[in-house]
Coordinates of N, CA, C and O and ligand atoms in Angstrom, one line a residue:
X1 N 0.8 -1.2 0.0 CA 0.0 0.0 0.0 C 0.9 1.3 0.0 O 1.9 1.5 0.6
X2 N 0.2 1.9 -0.7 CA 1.0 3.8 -0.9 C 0.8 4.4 0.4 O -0.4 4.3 0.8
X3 N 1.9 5.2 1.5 CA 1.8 5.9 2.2 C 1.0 4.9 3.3 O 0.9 3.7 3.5
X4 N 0.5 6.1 4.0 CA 0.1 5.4 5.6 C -1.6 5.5 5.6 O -2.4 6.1 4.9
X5 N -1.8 4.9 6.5 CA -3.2 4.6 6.1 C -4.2 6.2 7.1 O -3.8 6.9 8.1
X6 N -5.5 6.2 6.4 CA -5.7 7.3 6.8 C -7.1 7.6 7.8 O -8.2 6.9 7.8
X7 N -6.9 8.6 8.4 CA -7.8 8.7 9.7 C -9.3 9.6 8.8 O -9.0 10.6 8.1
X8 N -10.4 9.2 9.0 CA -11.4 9.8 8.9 C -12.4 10.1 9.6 O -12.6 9.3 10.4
X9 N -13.4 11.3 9.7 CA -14.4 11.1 11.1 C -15.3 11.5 10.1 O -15.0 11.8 9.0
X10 N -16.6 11.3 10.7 CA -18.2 11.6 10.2 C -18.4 11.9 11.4 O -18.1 11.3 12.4
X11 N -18.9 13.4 11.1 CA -19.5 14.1 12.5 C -20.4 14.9 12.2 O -20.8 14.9 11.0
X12 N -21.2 15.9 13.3 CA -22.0 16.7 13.1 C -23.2 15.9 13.5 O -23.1 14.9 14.1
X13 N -24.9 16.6 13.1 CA -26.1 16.3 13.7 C -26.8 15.6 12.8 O -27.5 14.7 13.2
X14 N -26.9 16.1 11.3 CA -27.8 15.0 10.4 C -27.2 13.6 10.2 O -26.1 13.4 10.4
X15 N -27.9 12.8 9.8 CA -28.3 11.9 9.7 C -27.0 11.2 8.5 O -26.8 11.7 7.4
X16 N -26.3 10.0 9.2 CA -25.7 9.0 7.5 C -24.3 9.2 8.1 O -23.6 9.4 7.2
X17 N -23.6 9.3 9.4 CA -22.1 9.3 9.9 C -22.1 7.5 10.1 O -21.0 7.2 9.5
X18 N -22.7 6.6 10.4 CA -22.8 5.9 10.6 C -22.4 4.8 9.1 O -21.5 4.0 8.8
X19 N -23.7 5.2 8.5 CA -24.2 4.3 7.1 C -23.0 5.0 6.3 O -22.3 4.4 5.5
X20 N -22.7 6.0 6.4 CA -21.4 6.3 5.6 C -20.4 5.4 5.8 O -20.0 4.6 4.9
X21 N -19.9 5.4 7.3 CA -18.4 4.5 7.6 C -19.1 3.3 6.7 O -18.4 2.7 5.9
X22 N -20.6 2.7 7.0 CA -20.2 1.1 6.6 C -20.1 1.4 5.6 O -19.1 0.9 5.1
X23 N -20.8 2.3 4.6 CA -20.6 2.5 3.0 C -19.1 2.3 2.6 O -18.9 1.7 1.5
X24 N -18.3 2.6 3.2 CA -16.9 2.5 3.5 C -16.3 1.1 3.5 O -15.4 0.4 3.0
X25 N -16.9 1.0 4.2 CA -16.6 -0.6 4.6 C -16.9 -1.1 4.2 O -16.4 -2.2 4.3
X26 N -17.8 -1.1 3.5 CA -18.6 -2.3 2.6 C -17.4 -2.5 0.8 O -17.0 -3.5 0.1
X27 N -17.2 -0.5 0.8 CA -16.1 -0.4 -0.6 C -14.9 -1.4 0.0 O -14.6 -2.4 -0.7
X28 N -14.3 -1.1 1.1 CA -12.9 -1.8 1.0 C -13.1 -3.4 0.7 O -12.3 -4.0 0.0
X29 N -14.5 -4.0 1.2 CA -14.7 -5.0 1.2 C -14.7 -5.9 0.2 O -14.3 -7.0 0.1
X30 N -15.4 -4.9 -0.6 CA -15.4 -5.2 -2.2 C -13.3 -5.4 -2.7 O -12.9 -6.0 -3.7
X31 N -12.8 -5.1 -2.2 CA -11.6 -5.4 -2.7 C -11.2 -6.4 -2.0 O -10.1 -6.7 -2.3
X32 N -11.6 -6.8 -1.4 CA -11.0 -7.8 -0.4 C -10.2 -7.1 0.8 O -9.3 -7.8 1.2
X33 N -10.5 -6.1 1.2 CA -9.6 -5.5 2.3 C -9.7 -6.1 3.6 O -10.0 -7.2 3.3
X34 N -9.6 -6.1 4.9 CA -9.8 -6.8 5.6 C -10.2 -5.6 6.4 O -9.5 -4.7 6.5
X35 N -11.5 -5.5 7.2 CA -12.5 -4.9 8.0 C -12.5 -5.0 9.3 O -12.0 -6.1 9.7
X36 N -12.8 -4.0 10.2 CA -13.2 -4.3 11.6 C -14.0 -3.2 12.0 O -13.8 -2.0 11.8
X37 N -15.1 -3.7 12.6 CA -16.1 -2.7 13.0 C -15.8 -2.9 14.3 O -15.4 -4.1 14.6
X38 N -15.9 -1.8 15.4 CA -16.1 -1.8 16.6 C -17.4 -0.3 17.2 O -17.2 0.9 17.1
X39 N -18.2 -0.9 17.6 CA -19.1 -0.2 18.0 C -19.2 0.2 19.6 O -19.3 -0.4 20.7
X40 N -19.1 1.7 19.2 CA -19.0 1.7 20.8 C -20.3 2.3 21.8 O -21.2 2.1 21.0
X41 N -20.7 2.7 22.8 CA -22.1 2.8 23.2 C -23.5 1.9 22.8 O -24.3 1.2 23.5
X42 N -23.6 2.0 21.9 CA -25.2 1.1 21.4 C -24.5 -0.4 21.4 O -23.4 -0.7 21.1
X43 N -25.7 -1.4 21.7 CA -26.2 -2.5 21.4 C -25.7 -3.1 19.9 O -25.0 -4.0 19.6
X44 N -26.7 -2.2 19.2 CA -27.4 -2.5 17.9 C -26.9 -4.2 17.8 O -27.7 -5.0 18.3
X45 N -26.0 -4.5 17.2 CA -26.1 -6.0 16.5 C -27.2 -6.5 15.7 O -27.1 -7.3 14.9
X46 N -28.4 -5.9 16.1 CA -29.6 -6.4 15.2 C -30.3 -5.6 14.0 O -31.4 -5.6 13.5
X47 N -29.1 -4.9 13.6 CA -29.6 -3.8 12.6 C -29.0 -4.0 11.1 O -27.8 -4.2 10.8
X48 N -29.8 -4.0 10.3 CA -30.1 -4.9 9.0 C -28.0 -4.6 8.4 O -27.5 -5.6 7.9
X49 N -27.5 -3.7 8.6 CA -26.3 -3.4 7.9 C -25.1 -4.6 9.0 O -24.3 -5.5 8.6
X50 N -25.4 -4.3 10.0 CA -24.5 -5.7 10.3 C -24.7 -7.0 10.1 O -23.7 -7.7 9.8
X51 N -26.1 -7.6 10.3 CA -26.7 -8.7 9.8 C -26.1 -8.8 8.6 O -25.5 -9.8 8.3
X52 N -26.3 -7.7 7.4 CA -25.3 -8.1 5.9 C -24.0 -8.1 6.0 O -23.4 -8.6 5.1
X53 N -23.4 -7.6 6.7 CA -21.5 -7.3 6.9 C -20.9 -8.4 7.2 O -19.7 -8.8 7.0
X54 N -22.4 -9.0 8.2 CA -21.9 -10.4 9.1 C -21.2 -11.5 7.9 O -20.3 -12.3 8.1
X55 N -22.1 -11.2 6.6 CA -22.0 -12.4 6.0 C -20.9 -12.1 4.9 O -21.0 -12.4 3.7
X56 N -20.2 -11.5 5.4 CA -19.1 -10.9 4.3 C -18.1 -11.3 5.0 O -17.8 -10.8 6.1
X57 N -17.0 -12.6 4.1 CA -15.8 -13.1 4.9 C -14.6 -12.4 5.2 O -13.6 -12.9 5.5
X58 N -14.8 -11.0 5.1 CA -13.7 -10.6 5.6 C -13.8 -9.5 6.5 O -12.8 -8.8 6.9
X59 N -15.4 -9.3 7.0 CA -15.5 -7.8 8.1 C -15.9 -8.6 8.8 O -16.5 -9.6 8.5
X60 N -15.3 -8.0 10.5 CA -15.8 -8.2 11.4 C -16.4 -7.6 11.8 O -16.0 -6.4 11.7
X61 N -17.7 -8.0 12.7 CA -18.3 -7.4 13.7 C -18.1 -6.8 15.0 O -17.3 -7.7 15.4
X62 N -18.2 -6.1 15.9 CA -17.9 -6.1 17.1 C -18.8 -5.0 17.8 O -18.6 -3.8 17.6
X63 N -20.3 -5.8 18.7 CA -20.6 -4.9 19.4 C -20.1 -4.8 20.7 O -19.5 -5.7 21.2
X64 N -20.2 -3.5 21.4 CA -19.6 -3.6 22.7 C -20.0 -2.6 23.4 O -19.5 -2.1 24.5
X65 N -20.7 -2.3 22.9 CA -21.6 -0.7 23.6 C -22.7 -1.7 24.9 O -23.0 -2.9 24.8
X66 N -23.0 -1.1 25.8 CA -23.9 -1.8 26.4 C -25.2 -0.7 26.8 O -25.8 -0.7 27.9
X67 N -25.6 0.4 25.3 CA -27.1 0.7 25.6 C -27.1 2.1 26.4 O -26.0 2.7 26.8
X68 N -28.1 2.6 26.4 CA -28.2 4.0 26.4 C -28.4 4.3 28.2 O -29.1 3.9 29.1
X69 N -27.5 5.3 28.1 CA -27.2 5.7 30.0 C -28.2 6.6 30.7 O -28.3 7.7 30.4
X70 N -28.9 6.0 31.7 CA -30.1 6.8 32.3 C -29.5 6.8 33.9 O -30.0 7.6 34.6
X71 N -28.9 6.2 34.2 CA -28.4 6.2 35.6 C -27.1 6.5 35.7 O -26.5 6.5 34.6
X72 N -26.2 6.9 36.9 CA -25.6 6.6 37.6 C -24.6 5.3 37.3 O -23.6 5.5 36.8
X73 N -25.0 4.1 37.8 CA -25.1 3.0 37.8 C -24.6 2.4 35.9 O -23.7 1.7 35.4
X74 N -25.5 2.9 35.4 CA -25.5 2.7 33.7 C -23.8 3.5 32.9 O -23.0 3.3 32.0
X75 N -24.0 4.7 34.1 CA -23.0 5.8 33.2 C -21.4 4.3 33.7 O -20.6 3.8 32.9
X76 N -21.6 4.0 35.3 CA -20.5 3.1 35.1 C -20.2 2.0 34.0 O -19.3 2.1 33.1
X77 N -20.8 1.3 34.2 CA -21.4 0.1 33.3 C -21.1 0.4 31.8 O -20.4 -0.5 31.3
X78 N -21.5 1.8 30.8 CA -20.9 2.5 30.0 C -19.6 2.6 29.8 O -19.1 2.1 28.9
X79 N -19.0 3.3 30.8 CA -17.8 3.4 30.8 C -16.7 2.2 30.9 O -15.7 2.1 30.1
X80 N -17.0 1.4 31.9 CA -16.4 -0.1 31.6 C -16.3 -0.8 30.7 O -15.3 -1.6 30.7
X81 N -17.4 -0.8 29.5 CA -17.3 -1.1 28.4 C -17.0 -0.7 27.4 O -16.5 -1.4 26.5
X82 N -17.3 0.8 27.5 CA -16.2 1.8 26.4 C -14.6 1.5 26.4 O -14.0 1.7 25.4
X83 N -14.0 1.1 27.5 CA -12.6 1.2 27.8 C -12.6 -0.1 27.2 O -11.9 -0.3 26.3
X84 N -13.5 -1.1 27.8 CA -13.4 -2.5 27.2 C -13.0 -2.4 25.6 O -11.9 -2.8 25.3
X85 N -13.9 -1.9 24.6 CA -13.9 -1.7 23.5 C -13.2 -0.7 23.1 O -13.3 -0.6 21.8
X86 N -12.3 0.2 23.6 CA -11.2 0.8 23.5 C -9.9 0.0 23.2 O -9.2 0.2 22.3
X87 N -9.6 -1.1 24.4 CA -8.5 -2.0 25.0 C -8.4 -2.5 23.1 O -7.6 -2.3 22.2
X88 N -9.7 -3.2 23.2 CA -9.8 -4.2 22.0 C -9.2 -4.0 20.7 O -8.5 -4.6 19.9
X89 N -10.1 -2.3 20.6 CA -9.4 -1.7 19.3 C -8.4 -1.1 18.9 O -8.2 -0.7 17.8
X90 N -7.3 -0.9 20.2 CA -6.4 -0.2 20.3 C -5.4 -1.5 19.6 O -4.6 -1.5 18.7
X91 N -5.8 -2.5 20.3 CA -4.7 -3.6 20.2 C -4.8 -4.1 18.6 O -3.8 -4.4 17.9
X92 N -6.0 -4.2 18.2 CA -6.6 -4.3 16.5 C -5.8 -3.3 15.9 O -5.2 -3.9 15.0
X93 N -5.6 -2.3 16.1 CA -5.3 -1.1 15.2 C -3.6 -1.6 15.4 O -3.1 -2.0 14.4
X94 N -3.0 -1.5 16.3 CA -1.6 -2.0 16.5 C -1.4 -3.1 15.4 O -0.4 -3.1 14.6
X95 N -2.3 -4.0 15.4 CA -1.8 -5.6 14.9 C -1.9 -6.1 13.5 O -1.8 -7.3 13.1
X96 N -2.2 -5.0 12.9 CA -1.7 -4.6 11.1 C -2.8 -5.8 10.4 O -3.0 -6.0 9.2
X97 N -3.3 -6.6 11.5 CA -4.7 -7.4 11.1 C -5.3 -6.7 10.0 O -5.5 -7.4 9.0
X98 N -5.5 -5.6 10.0 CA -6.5 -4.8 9.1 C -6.4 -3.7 8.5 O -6.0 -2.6 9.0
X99 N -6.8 -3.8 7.6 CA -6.6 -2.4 6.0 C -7.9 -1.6 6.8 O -7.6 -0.4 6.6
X100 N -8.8 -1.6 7.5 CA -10.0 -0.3 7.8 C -10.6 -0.8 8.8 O -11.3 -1.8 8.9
X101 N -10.3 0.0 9.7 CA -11.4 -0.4 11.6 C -12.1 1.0 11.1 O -11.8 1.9 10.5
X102 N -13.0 0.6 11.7 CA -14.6 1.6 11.6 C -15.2 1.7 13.5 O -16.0 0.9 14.2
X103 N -14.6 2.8 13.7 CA -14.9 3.1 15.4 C -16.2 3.9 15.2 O -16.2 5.1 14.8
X104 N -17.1 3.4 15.5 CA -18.6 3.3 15.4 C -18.9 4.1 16.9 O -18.8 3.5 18.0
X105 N -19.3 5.4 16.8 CA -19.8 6.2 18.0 C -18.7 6.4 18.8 O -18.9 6.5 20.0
X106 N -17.6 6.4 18.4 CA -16.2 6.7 19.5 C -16.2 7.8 20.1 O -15.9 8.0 21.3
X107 N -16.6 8.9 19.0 CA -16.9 10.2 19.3 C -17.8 10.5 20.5 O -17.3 11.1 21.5
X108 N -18.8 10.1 20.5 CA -19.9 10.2 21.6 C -18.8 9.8 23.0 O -18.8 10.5 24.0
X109 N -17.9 8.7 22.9 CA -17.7 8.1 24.1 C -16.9 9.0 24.7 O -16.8 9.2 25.9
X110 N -16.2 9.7 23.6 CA -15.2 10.6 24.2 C -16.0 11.9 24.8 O -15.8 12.4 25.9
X111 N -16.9 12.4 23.9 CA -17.7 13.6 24.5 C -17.9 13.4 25.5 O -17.4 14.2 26.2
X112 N -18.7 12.0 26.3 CA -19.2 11.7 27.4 C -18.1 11.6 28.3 O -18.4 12.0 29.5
X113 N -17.1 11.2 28.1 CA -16.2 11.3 28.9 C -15.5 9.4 29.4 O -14.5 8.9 29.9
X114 N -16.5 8.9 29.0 CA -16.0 7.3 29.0 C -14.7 7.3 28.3 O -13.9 6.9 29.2
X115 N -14.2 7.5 27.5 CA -12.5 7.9 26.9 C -12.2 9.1 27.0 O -12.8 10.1 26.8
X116 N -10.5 8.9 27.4 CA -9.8 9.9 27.4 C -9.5 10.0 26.1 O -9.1 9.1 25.4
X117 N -9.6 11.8 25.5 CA -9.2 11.6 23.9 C -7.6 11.2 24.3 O -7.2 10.2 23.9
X118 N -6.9 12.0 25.0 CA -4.8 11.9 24.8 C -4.5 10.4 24.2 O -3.8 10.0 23.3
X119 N -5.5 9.6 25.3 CA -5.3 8.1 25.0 C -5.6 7.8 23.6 O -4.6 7.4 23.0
X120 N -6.8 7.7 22.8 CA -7.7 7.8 21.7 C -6.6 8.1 21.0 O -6.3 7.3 20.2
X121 N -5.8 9.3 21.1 CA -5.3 9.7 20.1 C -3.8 8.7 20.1 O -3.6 8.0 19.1
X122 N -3.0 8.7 20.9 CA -1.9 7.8 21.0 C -2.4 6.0 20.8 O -1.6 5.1 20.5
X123 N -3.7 5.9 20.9 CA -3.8 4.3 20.1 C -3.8 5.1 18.2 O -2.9 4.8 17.3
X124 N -4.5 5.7 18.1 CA -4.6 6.2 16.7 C -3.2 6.1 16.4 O -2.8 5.0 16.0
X125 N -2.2 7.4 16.6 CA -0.9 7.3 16.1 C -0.3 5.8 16.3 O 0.7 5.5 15.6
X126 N -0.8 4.7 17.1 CA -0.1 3.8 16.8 C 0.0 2.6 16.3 O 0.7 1.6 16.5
X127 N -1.0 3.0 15.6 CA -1.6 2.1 14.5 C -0.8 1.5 13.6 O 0.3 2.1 13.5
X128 N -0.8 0.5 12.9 CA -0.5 0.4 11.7 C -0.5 0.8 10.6 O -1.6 0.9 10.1
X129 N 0.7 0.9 10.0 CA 0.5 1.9 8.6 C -0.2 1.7 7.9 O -0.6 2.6 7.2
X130 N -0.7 0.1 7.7 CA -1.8 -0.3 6.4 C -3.2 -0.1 7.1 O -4.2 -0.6 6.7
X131 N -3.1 0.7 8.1 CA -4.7 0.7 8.7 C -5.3 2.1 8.4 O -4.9 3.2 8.7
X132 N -6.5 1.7 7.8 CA -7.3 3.1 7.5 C -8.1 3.0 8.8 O -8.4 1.9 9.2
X133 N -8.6 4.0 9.4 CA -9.6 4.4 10.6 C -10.9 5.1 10.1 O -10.5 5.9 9.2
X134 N -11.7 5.2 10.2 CA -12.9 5.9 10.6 C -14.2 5.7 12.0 O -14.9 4.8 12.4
X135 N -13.8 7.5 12.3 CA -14.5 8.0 13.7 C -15.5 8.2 13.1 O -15.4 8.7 12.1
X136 N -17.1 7.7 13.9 CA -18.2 8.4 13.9 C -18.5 8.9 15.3 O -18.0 8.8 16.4
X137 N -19.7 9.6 14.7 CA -20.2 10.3 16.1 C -20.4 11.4 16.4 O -19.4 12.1 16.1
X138 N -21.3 12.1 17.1 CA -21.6 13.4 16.9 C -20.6 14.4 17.3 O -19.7 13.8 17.9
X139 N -20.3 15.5 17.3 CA -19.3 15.8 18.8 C -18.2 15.6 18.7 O -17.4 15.5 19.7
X140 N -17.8 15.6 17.3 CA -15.7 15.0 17.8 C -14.7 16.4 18.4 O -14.5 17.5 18.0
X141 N -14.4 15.7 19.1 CA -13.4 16.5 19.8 C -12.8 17.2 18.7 O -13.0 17.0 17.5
X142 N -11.9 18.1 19.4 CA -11.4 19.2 18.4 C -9.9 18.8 18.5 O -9.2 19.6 17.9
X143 N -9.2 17.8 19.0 CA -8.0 17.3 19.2 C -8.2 15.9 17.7 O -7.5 15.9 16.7
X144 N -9.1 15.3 18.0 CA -9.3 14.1 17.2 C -9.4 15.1 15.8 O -8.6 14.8 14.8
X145 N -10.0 15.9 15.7 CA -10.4 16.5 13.7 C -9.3 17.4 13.8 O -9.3 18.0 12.7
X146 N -8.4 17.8 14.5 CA -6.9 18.2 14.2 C -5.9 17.1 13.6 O -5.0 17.4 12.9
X147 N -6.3 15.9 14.0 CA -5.5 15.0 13.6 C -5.6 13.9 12.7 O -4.7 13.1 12.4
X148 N -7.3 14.1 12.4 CA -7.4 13.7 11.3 C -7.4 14.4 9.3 O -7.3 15.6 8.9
X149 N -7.6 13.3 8.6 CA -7.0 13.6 7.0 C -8.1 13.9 6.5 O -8.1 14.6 5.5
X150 N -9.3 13.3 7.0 CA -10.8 13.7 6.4 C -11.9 14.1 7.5 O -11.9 13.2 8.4
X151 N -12.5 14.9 7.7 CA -13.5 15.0 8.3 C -14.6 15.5 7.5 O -14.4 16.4 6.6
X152 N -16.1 14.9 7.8 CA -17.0 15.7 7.2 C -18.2 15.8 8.2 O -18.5 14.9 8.9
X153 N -18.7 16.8 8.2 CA -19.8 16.7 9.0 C -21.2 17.0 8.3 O -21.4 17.9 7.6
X154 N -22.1 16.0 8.7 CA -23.2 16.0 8.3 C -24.4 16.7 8.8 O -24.7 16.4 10.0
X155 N -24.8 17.3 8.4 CA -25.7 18.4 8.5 C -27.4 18.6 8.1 O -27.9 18.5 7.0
X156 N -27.9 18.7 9.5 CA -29.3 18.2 9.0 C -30.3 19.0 8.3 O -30.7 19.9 9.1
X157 N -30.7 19.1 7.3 CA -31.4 19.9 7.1 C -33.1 20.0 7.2 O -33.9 20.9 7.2
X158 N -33.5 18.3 7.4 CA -34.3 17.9 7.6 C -34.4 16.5 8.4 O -33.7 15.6 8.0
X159 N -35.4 16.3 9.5 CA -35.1 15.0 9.7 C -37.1 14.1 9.8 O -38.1 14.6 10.2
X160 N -36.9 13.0 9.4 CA -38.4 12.8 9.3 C -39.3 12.7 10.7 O -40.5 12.9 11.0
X161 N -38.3 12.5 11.4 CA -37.6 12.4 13.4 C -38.9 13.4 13.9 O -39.9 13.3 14.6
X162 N -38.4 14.2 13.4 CA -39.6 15.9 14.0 C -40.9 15.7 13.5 O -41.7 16.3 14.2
X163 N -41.3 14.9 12.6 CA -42.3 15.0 12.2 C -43.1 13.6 12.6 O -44.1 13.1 11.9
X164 N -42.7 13.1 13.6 CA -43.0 12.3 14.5 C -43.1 10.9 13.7 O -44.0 10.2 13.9
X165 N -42.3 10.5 12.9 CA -41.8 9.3 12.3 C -40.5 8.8 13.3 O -39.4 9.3 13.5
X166 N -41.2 7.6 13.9 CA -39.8 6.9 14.7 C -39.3 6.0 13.6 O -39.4 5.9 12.4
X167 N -38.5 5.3 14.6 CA -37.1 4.6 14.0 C -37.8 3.7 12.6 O -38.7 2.8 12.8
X168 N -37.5 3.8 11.7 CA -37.8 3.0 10.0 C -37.1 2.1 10.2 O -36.1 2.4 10.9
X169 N -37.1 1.0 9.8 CA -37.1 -0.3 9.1 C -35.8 -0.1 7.8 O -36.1 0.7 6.9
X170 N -34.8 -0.7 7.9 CA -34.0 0.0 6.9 C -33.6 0.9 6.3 O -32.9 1.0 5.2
X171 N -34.3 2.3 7.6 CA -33.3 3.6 7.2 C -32.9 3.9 8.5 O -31.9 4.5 8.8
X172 N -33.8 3.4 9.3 CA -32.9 3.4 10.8 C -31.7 2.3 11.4 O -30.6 2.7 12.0
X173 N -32.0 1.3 11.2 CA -31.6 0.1 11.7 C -31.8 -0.9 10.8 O -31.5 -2.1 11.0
Ligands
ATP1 P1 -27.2 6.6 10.5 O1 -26.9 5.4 11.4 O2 -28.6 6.6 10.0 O3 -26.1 6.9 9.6 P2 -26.0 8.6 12.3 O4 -24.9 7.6 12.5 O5 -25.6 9.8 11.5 O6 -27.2 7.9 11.5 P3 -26.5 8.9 15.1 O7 -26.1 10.2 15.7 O8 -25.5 7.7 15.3 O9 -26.8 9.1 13.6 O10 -27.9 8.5 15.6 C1 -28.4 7.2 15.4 C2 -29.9 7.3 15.1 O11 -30.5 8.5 15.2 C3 -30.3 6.8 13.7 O12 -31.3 5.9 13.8 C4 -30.6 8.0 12.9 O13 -31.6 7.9 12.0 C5 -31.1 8.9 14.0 N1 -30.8 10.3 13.7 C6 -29.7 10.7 13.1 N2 -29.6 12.0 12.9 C7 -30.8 12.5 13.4 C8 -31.4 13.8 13.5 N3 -30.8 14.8 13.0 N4 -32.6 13.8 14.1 C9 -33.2 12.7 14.6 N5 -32.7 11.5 14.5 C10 -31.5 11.4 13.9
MG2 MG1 -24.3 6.6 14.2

C-alpha cells in the first residue's frame, strides 16, 4: 500500500455518519480489504447493515456498547465497556490485522467522557501503517479532527424524526 493509512471522522447532527463509515466498509470489502467494525455505546447488532456485513468473509463485527445511560449506575457500566472496546481496538489497530477499523460512536464516548481523547489519540498514532480508521459520532473532539485527514460533517437539514416518524425499518436500523 502507498503511504500510511488514513484517519477519517463523520461528524455533526444529520443523519448517514454511521451508514457512511459502513458504505466504506462495505467499498474496501469489495476489494477484499480486511474490516473491523467496533461499535462503541449502542447495542445495535440487530440492525439490517450488520446482519449483511456479518456475511461478508472478511468484516468483522464487534458490538460492545452496552445501551443508552439513564443512571448513575449505567454511566458506570458505560464506561467499563467503552474502555473494554477501546483496549480491544487499540490492540486491533496495532496488529496490522486490518486495511480499515470503523470506530462506530467513539466520538460520543469521548464527549461523554467514557474515553480519554490523549489516550484515543496515542492508540490512533499507533496504529499500523496499512490501517485506514474511521470515527463516527456526533461531537468530535477538536484534538481528534486536528489530527485527522478527512473530516465531514453531516448536517441536517431535515429530519423525518420531528415529524413524528420513529425509527424506520431499513433507514434506521
Ligand atoms: P445513521 O446510522 O442513519 O447513519 P447517524 O450515525 O448519523 O445515522 P447517530 O447520531 O448515530 O446518527 O444516531 C443514530 C440514530 O438517530 C439513527 O437511527 C438516525 O436515523 C437517528 N438520527 C440521526 N440524525 C438524526 C437527527 N438529526 N434527528 C433525529 N434522529 C436522527
Ligand atoms: Mg451513528
Amino acid at each position: 500500500m502507498k503511504g500510511k493509512g488514513l484517519i477519517l471522522i463523520n461528524t455533526g447532527d444529520g443523519k448517514g455518519k454511521t451508514t457512511a463509515a459502513l458504505g466504506t466498509a462495505l467499498r474496501a470489502a469489495g476489494h477484499g480489504m480486511k474490516v473491523l467494525i467496533v461499535q462503541f455505546i449502542k447495542m445495535a447488532a440487530r440492525t439490517g447493515e450488520l446482519k449483511a456485513l456479518k456475511n461478508l468473509p472478511n468484516v468483522e463485527v464487534r458490538p460492545m456498547g452496552k445501551g443508552f445511560i439513564l443512571s448513575e449506575e449505567d454511566l458506570e457500566r458505560a464506561r467499563a465497556a467503552a474502555r473494554e472496546a477501546w483496549r480491544f481496538a487499540e490492540e486491533k489497530l496495532r496488529s496490522g490485522e486490518y486495511d480499515l477499523v470503523v470506530l462506530d460512536e467513539i466520538n460520543y464516548a469521548v464527549h461523554y467522557g467514557l474515553l480519554d481523547v490523549d489516550e484515543v489519540i496515542r492508540g490512533l498514532k499507533g496504529r499500523s501503517d496499512r490501517t485506514h480508521v474511521i470515527l463516527t459520532g456526533r461531537k468530535a473532539h477538536p484534538k481528534l479532527i486536528e489530527i485527522a485527514d478527512t473530516v465531514t460533517e453531516m448536517v441536517e437539514v431535515k429530519h423525518h424524526f420531528k415529524k413524528g416518524i420513529k425509527a424506520v425499518r431499513g433507514i434506521e436500523f
